[in-house]
Coordinates of C-alpha atoms and ligand atoms in Angstrom, one line a residue:
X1 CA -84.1 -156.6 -22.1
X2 CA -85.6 -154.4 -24.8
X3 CA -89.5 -154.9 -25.5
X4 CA -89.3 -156.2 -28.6
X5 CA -87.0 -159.2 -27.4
X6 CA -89.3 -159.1 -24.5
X7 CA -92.2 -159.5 -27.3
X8 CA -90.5 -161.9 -29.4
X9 CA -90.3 -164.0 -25.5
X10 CA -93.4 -164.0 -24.6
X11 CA -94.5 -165.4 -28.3
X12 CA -92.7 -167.9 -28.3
X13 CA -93.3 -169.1 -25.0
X14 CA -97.1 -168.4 -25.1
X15 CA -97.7 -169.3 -28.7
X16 CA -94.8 -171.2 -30.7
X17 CA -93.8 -173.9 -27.9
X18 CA -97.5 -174.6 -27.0
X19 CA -98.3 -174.7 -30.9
X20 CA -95.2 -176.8 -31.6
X21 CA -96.3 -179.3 -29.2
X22 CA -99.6 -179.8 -30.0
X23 CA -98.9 -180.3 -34.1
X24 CA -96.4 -182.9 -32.3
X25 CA -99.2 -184.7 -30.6
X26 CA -101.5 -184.4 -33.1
X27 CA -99.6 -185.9 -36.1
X28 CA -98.1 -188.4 -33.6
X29 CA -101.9 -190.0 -32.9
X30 CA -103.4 -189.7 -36.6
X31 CA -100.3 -191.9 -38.0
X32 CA -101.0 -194.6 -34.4
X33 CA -104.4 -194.3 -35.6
X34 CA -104.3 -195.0 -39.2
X35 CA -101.6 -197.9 -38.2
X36 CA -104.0 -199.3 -35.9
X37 CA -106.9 -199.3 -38.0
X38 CA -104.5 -200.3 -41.1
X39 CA -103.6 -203.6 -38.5
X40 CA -107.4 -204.1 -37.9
X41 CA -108.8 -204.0 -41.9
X42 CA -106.0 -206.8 -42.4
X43 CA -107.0 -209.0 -39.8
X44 CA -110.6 -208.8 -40.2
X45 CA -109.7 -209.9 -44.2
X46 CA -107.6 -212.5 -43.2
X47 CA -110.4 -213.8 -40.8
X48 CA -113.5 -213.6 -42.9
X49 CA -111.8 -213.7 -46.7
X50 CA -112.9 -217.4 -46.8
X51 CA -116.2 -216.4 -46.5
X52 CA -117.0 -213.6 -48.1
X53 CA -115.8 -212.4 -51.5
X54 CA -114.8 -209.2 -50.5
X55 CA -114.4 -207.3 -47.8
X56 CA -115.4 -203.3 -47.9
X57 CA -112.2 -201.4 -47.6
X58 CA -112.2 -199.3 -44.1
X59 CA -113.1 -195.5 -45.2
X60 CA -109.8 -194.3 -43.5
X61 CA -108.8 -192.0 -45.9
X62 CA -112.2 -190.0 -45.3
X63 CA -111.9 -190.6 -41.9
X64 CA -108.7 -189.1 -41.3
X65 CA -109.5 -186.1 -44.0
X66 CA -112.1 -185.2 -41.2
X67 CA -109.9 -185.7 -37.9
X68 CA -107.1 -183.3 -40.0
X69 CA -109.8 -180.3 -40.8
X70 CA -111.1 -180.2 -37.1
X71 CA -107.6 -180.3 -36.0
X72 CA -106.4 -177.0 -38.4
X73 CA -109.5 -175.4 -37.5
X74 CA -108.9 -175.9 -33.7
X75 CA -105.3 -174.5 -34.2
X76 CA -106.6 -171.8 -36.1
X77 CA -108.5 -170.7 -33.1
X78 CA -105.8 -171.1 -30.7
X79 CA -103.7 -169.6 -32.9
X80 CA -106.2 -166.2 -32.8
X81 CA -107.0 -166.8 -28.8
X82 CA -103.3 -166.8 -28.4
X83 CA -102.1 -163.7 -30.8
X84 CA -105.2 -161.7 -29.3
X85 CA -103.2 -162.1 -25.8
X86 CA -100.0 -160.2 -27.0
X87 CA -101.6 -158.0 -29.5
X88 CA -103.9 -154.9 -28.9
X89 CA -107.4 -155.1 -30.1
X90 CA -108.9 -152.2 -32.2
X91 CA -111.3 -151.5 -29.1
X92 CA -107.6 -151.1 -26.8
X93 CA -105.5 -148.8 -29.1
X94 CA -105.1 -145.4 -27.4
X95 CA -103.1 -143.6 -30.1
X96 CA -102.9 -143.9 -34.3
X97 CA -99.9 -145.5 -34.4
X98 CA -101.4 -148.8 -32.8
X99 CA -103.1 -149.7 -36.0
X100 CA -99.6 -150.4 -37.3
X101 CA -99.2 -153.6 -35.5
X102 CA -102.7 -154.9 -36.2
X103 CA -102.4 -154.1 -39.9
X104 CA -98.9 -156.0 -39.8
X105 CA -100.7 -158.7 -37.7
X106 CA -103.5 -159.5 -40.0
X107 CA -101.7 -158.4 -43.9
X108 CA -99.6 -160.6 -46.0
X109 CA -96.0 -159.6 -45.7
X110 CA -96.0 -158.1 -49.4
X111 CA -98.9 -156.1 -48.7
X112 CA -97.7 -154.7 -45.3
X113 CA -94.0 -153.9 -46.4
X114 CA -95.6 -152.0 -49.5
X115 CA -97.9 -149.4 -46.9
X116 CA -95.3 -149.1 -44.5
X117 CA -91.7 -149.1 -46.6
X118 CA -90.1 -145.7 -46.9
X119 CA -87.0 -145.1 -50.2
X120 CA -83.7 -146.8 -49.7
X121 CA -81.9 -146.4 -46.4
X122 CA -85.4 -145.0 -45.1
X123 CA -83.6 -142.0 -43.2
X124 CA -86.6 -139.6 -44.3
X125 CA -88.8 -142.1 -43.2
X126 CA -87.5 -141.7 -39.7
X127 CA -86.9 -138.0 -40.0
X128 CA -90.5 -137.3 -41.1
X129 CA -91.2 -138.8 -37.0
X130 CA -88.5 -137.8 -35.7
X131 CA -88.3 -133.9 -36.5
X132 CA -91.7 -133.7 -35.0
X133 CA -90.2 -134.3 -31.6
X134 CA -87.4 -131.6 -31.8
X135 CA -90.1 -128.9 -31.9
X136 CA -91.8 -127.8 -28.5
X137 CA -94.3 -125.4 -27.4
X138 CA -94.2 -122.5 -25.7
X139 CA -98.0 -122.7 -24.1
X140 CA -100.2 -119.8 -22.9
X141 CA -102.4 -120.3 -20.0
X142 CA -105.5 -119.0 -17.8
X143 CA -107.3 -118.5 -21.2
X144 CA -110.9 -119.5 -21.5
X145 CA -110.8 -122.9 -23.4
X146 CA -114.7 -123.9 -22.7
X147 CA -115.4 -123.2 -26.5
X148 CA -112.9 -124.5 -29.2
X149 CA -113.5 -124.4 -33.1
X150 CA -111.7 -126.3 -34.9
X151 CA -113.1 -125.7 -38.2
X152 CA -111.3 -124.7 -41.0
X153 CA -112.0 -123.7 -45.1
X154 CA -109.8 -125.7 -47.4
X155 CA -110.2 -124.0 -51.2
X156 CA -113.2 -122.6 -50.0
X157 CA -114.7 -126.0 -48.6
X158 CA -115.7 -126.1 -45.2
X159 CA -114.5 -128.8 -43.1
X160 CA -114.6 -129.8 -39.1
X161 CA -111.2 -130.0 -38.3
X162 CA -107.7 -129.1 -40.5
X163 CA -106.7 -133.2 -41.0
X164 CA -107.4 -134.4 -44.2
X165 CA -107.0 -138.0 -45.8
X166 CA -103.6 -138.0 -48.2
X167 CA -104.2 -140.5 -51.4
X168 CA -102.9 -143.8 -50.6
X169 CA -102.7 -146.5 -53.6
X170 CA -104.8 -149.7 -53.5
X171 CA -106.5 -149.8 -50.4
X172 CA -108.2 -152.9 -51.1
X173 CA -105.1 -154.5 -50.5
X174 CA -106.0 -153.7 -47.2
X175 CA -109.4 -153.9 -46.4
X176 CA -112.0 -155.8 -48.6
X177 CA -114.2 -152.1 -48.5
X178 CA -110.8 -150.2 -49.7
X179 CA -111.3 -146.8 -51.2
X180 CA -115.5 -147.5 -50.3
X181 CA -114.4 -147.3 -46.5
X182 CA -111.9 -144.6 -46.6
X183 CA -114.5 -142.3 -48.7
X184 CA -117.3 -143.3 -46.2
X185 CA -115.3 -142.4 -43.0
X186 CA -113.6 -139.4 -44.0
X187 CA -117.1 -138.1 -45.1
X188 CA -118.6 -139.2 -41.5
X189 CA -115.8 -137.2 -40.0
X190 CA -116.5 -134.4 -42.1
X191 CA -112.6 -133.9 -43.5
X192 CA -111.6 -134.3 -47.3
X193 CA -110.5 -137.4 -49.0
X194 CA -108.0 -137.6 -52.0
X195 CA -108.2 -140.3 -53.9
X196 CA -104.9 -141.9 -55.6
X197 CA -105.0 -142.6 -59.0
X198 CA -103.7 -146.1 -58.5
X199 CA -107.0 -146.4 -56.4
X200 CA -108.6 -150.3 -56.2
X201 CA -111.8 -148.4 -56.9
X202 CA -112.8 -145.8 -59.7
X203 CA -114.0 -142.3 -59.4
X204 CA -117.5 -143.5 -59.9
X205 CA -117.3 -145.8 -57.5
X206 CA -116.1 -143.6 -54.9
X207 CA -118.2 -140.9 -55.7
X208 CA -121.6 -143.5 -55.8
X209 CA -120.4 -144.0 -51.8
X210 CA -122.6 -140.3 -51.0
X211 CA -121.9 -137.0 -50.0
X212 CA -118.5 -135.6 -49.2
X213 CA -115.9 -133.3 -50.4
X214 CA -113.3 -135.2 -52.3
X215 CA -110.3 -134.4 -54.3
X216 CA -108.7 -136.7 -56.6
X217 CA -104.4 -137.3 -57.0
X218 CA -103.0 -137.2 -60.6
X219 CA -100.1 -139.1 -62.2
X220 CA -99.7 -138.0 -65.5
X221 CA -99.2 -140.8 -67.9
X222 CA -97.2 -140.7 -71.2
X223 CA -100.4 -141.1 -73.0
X224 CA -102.2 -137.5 -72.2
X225 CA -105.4 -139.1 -74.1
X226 CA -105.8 -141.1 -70.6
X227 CA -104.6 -137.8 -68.4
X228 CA -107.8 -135.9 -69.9
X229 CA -110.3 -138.8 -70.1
X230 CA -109.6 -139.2 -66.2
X231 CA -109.8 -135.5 -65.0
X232 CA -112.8 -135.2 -66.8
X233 CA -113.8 -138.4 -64.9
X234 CA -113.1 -137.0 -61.8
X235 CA -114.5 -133.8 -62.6
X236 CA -118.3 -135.3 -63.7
X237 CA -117.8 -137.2 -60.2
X238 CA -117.8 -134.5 -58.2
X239 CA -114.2 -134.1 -57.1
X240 CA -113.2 -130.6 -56.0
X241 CA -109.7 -130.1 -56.7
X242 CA -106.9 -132.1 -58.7
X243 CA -103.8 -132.9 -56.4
X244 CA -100.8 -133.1 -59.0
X245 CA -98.1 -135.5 -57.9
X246 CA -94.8 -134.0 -59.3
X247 CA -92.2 -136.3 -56.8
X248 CA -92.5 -139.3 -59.1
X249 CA -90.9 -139.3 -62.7
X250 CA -89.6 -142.9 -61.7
X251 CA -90.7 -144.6 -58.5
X252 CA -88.2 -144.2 -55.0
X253 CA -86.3 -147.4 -54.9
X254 CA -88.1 -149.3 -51.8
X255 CA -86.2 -152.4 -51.4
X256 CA -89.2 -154.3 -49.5
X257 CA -91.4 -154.1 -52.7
X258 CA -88.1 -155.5 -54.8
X259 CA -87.6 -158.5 -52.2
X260 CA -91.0 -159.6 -52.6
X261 CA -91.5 -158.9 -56.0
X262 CA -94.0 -156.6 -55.1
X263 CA -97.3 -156.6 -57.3
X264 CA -101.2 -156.0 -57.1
X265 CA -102.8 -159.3 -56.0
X266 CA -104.6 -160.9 -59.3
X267 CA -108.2 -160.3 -57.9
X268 CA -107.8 -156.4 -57.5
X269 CA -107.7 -153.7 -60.7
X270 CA -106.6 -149.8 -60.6
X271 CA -110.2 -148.7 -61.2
X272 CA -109.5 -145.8 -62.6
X273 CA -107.3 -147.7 -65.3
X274 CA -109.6 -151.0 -65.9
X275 CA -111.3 -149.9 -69.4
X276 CA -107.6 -148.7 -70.7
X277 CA -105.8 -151.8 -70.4
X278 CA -103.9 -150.5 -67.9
X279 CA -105.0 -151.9 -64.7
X280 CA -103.2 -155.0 -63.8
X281 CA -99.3 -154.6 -62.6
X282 CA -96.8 -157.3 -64.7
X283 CA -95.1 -159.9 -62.7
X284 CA -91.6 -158.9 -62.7
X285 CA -88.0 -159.8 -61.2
X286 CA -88.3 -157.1 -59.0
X287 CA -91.4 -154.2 -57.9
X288 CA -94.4 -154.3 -60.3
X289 CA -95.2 -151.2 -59.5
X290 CA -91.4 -149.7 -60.1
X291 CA -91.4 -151.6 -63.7
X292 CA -95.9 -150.0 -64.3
X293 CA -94.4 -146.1 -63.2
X294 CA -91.2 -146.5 -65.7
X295 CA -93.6 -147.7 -68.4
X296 CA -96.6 -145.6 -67.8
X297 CA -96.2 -142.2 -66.0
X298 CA -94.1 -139.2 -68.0
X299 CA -91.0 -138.2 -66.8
X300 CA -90.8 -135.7 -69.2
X301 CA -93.4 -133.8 -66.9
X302 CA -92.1 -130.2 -66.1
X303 CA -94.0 -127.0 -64.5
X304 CA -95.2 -126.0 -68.4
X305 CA -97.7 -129.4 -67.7
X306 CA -99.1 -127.6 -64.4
X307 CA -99.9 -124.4 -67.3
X308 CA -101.6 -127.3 -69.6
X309 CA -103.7 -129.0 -67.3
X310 CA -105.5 -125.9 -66.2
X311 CA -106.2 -125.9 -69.8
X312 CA -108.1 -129.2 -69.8
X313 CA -109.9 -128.3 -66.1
X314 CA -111.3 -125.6 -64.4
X315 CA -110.4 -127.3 -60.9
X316 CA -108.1 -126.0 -58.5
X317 CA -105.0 -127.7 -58.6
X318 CA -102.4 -128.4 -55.4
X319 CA -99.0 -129.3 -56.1
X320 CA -98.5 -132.5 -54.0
X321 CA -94.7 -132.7 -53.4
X322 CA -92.6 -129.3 -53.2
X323 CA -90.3 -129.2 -50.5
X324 CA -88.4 -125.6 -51.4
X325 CA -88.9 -121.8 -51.7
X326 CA -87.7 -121.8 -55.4
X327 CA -90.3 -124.6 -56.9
X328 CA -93.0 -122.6 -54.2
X329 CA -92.5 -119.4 -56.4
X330 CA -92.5 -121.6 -60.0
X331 CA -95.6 -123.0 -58.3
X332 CA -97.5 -119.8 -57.3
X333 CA -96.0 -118.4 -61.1
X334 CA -97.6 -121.4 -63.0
X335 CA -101.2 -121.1 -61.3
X336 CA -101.4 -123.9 -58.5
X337 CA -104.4 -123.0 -56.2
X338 CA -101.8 -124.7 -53.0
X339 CA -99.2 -126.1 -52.5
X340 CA -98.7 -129.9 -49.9
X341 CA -95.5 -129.7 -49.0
X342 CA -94.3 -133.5 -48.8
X343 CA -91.8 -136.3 -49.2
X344 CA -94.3 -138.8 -50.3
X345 CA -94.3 -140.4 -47.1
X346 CA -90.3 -140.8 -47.6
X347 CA -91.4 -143.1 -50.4
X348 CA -89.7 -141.4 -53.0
X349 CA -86.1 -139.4 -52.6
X350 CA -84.4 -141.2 -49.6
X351 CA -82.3 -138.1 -47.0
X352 CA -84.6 -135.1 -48.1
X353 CA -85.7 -133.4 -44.5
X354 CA -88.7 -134.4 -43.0
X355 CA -91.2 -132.2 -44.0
X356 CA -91.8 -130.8 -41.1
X357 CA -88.4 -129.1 -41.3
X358 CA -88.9 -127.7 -44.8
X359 CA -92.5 -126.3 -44.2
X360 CA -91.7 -123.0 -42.8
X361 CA -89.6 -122.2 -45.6
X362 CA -92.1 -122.6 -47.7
X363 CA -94.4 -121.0 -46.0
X364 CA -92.1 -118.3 -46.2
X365 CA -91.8 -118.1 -50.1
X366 CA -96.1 -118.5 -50.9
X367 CA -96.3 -114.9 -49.2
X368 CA -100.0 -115.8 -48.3
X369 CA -100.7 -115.9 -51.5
X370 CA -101.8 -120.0 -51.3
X371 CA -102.7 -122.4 -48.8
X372 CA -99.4 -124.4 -48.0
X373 CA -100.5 -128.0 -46.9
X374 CA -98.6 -130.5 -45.3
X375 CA -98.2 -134.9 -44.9
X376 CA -95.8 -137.0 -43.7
X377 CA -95.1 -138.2 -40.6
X378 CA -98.3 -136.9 -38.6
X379 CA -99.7 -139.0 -36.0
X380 CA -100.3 -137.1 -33.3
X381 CA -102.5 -134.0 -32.6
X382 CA -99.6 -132.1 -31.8
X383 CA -98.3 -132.7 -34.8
X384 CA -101.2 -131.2 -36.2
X385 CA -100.5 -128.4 -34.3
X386 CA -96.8 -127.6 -35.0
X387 CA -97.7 -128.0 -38.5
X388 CA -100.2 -125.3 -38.6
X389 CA -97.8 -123.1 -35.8
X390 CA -95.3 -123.1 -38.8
X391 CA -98.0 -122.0 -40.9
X392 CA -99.6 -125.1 -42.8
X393 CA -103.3 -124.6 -43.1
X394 CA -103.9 -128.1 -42.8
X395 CA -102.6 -131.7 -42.8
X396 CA -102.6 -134.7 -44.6
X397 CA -102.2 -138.6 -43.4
X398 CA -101.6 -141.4 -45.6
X399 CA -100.5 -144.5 -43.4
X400 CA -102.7 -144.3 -40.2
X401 CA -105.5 -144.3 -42.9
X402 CA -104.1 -147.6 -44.3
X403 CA -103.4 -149.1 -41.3
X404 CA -106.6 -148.6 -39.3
X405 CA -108.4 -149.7 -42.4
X406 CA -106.7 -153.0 -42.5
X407 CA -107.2 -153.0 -38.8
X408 CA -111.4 -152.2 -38.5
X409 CA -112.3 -151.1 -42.0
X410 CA -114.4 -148.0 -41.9
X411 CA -114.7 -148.3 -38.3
X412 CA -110.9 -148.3 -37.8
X413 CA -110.8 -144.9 -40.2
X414 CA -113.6 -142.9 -38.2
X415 CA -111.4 -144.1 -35.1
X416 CA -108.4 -142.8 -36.4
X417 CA -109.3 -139.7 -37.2
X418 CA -111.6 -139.3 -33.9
X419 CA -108.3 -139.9 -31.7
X420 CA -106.2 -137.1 -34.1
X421 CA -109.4 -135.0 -33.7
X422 CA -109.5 -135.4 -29.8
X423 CA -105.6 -135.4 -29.6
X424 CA -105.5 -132.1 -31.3
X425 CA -108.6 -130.3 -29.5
X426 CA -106.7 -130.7 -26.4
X427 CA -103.5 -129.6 -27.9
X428 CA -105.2 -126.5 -28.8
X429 CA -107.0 -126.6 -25.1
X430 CA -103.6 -127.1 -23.2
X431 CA -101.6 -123.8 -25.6
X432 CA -104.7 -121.5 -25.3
X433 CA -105.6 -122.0 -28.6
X434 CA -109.9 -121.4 -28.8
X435 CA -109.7 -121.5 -32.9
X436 CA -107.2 -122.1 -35.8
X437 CA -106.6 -118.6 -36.3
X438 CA -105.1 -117.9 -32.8
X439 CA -102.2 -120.7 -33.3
X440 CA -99.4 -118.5 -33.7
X441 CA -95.5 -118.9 -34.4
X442 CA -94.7 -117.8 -30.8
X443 CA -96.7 -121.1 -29.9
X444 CA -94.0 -123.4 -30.7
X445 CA -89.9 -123.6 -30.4
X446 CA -87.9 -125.0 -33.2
X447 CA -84.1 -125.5 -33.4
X448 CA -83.5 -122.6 -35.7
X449 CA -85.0 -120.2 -33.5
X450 CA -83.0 -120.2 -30.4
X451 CA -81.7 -118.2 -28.7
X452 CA -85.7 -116.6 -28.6
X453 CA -85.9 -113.1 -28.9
X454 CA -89.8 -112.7 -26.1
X455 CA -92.1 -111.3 -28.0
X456 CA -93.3 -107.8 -27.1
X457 CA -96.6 -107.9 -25.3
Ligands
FNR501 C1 -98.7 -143.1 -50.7 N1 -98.6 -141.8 -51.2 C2 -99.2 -141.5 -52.5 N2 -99.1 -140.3 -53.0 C3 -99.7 -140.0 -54.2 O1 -99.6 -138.9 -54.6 N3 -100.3 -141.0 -54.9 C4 -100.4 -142.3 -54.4 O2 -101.0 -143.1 -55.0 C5 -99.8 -142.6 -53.2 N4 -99.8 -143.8 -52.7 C6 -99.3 -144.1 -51.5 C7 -99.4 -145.4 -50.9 C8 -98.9 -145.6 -49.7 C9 -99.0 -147.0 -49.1 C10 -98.3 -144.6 -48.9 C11 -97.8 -144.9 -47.5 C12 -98.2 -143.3 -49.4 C13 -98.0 -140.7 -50.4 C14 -99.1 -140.1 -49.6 O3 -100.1 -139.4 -50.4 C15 -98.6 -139.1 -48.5 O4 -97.7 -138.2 -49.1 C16 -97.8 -139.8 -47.4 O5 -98.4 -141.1 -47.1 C17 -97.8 -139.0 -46.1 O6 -97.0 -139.6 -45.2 P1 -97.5 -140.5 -44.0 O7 -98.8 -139.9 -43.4 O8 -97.8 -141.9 -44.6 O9 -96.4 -140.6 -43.1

């Protein structure tokens, strides 16, 4: 039997059946109940209707509102006592994949399937996991590990360790603290947050939260009034660098967010959009946000825009979304300060490699010239590892920052990034590896380097 039918077992038996039978019971004795007090009111006016004039009506109604609250409010609890039996707590997880099942516990199905949906047939989704696994490492031993530094300069920002938060829209979808939490933790942690445009809270906001370094995620909108008002925005609030999204001319066709009509929930804004008229998504037949990208963002965007918007600010800007040597060179040619290599989180073209798998190459191609980032698909410290073994100079997440938020908020961030931190000092502990600089290429095997020509000692 697999585990999930194993799962799907012990649910039903622990928590449908039992559930099933009590809402039996339950409705069974509130209609004997109102039936016997029904009988009751009638006799008693039959018997004393001669000698009074009238009889005061039974409050049943009332009394059976009552008995019906209690009664949801006991299953509610049973229904948490019971769910809290077959699913981890925050406190339990060991790894940040764990939050997954939390978030997808405690989030409407919309809001769920729009964090965790990849494009299409999702094969990139997969790949972005499952490349990680094909790489191994080639480990060096009997070196002095008592001491390991893990800090790292990002654009000449100093940070304590080379994960960094990815932009993620609308993260008060998630968590009622959204953007306020994410900003907090990954400031606690000491790591840099980007903040997505489509954020649920503004640059202000965000930057009100205190300290941190912070970098802010463009879309460029047809309306380049609203592309300058914001950098400048993000610019007065502090935020270092401008990550320039250039994998979205149209949105990736994720069939979850079509099925349930995906769109933001009516109490939530994008911030950054309020005072523009732009903030709410329309209701529409299929995703909101699909119909809001094919209105709004300019697909006429090309690498003469990357020239342009160094014209309009003086921060660095990273090109979020380059997955080949050619577009690495037009990069490096048109000024970008780094480059994240990424798929969007396989949100975007459906069968383009896993990024893993296309880093080196472009690692290759920026000659040193620029950092070379890299998200999707990291969860593990080793991950973090191989990444920067192929030569990224630091990492990105984007869904264990969701999920642990819907999970514990701002606790459920610090936690996820704590475990990657932990999981990726040991890495480093168990290869030899005292500081960033001494991961090398020889650390790790890929596919398309066998057979292994030893490296001279
Ligand atoms: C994203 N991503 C994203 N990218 C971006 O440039 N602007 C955005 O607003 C968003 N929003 C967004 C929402 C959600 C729910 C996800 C999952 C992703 C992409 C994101 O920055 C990053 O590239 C990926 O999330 C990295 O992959 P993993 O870590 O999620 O596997």
């Amino acid at each position: 039997m697999t585990c999930e039918s194993r799962k799907i077992l012990t649910l039903l038996s622990l928590h449908t059946l039992p559930l099933l039978l009590f809402q039996f019971t339950a409705v069974f004795s509130i209609v004997s109940i109102y039936i016997l007090l029904h009988a009751l009111v009638t006799q008693l006016n039959t018997l004393f209707s001669p000698h009074i004039s009238s009889f005061p009506p039974l409050p049943i109604a009332p009394i059976s509102f009552r008995f019906l609250t209690s009664y949801i409010k006991v299953l509610d609890i049973l229904d948490h006592t019971l769910k809290s039996e077959v699913m981890p707590s925050t406190m339990e997880i060991t790894n940040v994949t764990e939050f997954e099942a939390i978030a997808k516990e405690k989030l409407p199905k919309m809001i769920y399937e729009y964090y965790a949906s990849g494009a299409e047939d999702q094969w990139s989704l997969k790949e972005n996991r499952n490349a990680f696994s094909r790489i191994l490492f080639r480990p060096r031993i009997l070196i002095d590990v008592s001491e390991i530094d893990l800090t790292t300069t990002v654009l000449g920002f100093k940070i304590s360790m080379p994960i960094m938060v990815a932009p993620t829209a609308m993260q008060k979808m998630a968590h009622p603290d959204g953007e306020y939490a994410t900003a907090r933790a990954s400031a606690a942690a000491g790591t840099i947050m980007t903040l997505s445009s489509w954020a649920t809270s503004s640059v202000e906001e965000v930057a009100s939260t205190g300290p941190g370094i912070r970098f802010f995620q463009l879309y460029v909108y047809k309306d380049r009034n609203i592309v300058i008002q914001l950098v400048r925005r993000a610019e007065r609030a502090g935020f270092k660098a401008i990550a320039l999204t250039v994998d979205t001319p149209l949105l990736g066709r994720r069939e979850a967010d079509i099925k349930n009509r995906f769109t933001l929930p009516s109490h939530l804004t994008l911030k950054n959009f309020e005072g523009l008229n732009l903030g709410k998504l329309d209701k529409t037949s299929d995703s909101g946000l699909a119909a809001y990208v094919a209105g709004q963002v300019d697909r006429s965007l090309n690498w003469k825009d990357v020239k342009w918007l160094q014209t309009i600010t003086s921060l660095p800007i990273l090109v979020k979304g380059v997955l080949t040597a050619e577009d690495t060179r037009i990069a490096i040619q048109s000024g970008a300060a780094g480059i994240i290599v990424s798929n969007h989180g396989a949100r975007q073209l459906d069968y383009v490699p896993a990024t893993i798998m296309a880093l080196e190459e472009v690692v290759k191609a920026a000659q040193g010239k620029i950092p070379v980032f890299l998200d999707g698909g990291v969860r593990r410290g080793t991950d973090v590892f191989k990444a920067l073994a192929l030569g990224a100079s630091g990492v990105f997440i984007g869904r264990p920052v969701v999920f642990s938020l819907a999970a514990d908020g701002e606790a459920g961030i610090r936690k996820a990034l704590q475990m990657l931190r932990d999981e990726f000092e040991l890495t480093m502990a168990l290869s030899g590896c005292r500081s960033l600089k001494e991961i090398t290429r020889d650390h790790v095997m890929t596919e398309w380097d066998r057979p292994r020509v030893v490296p001279r000692l």
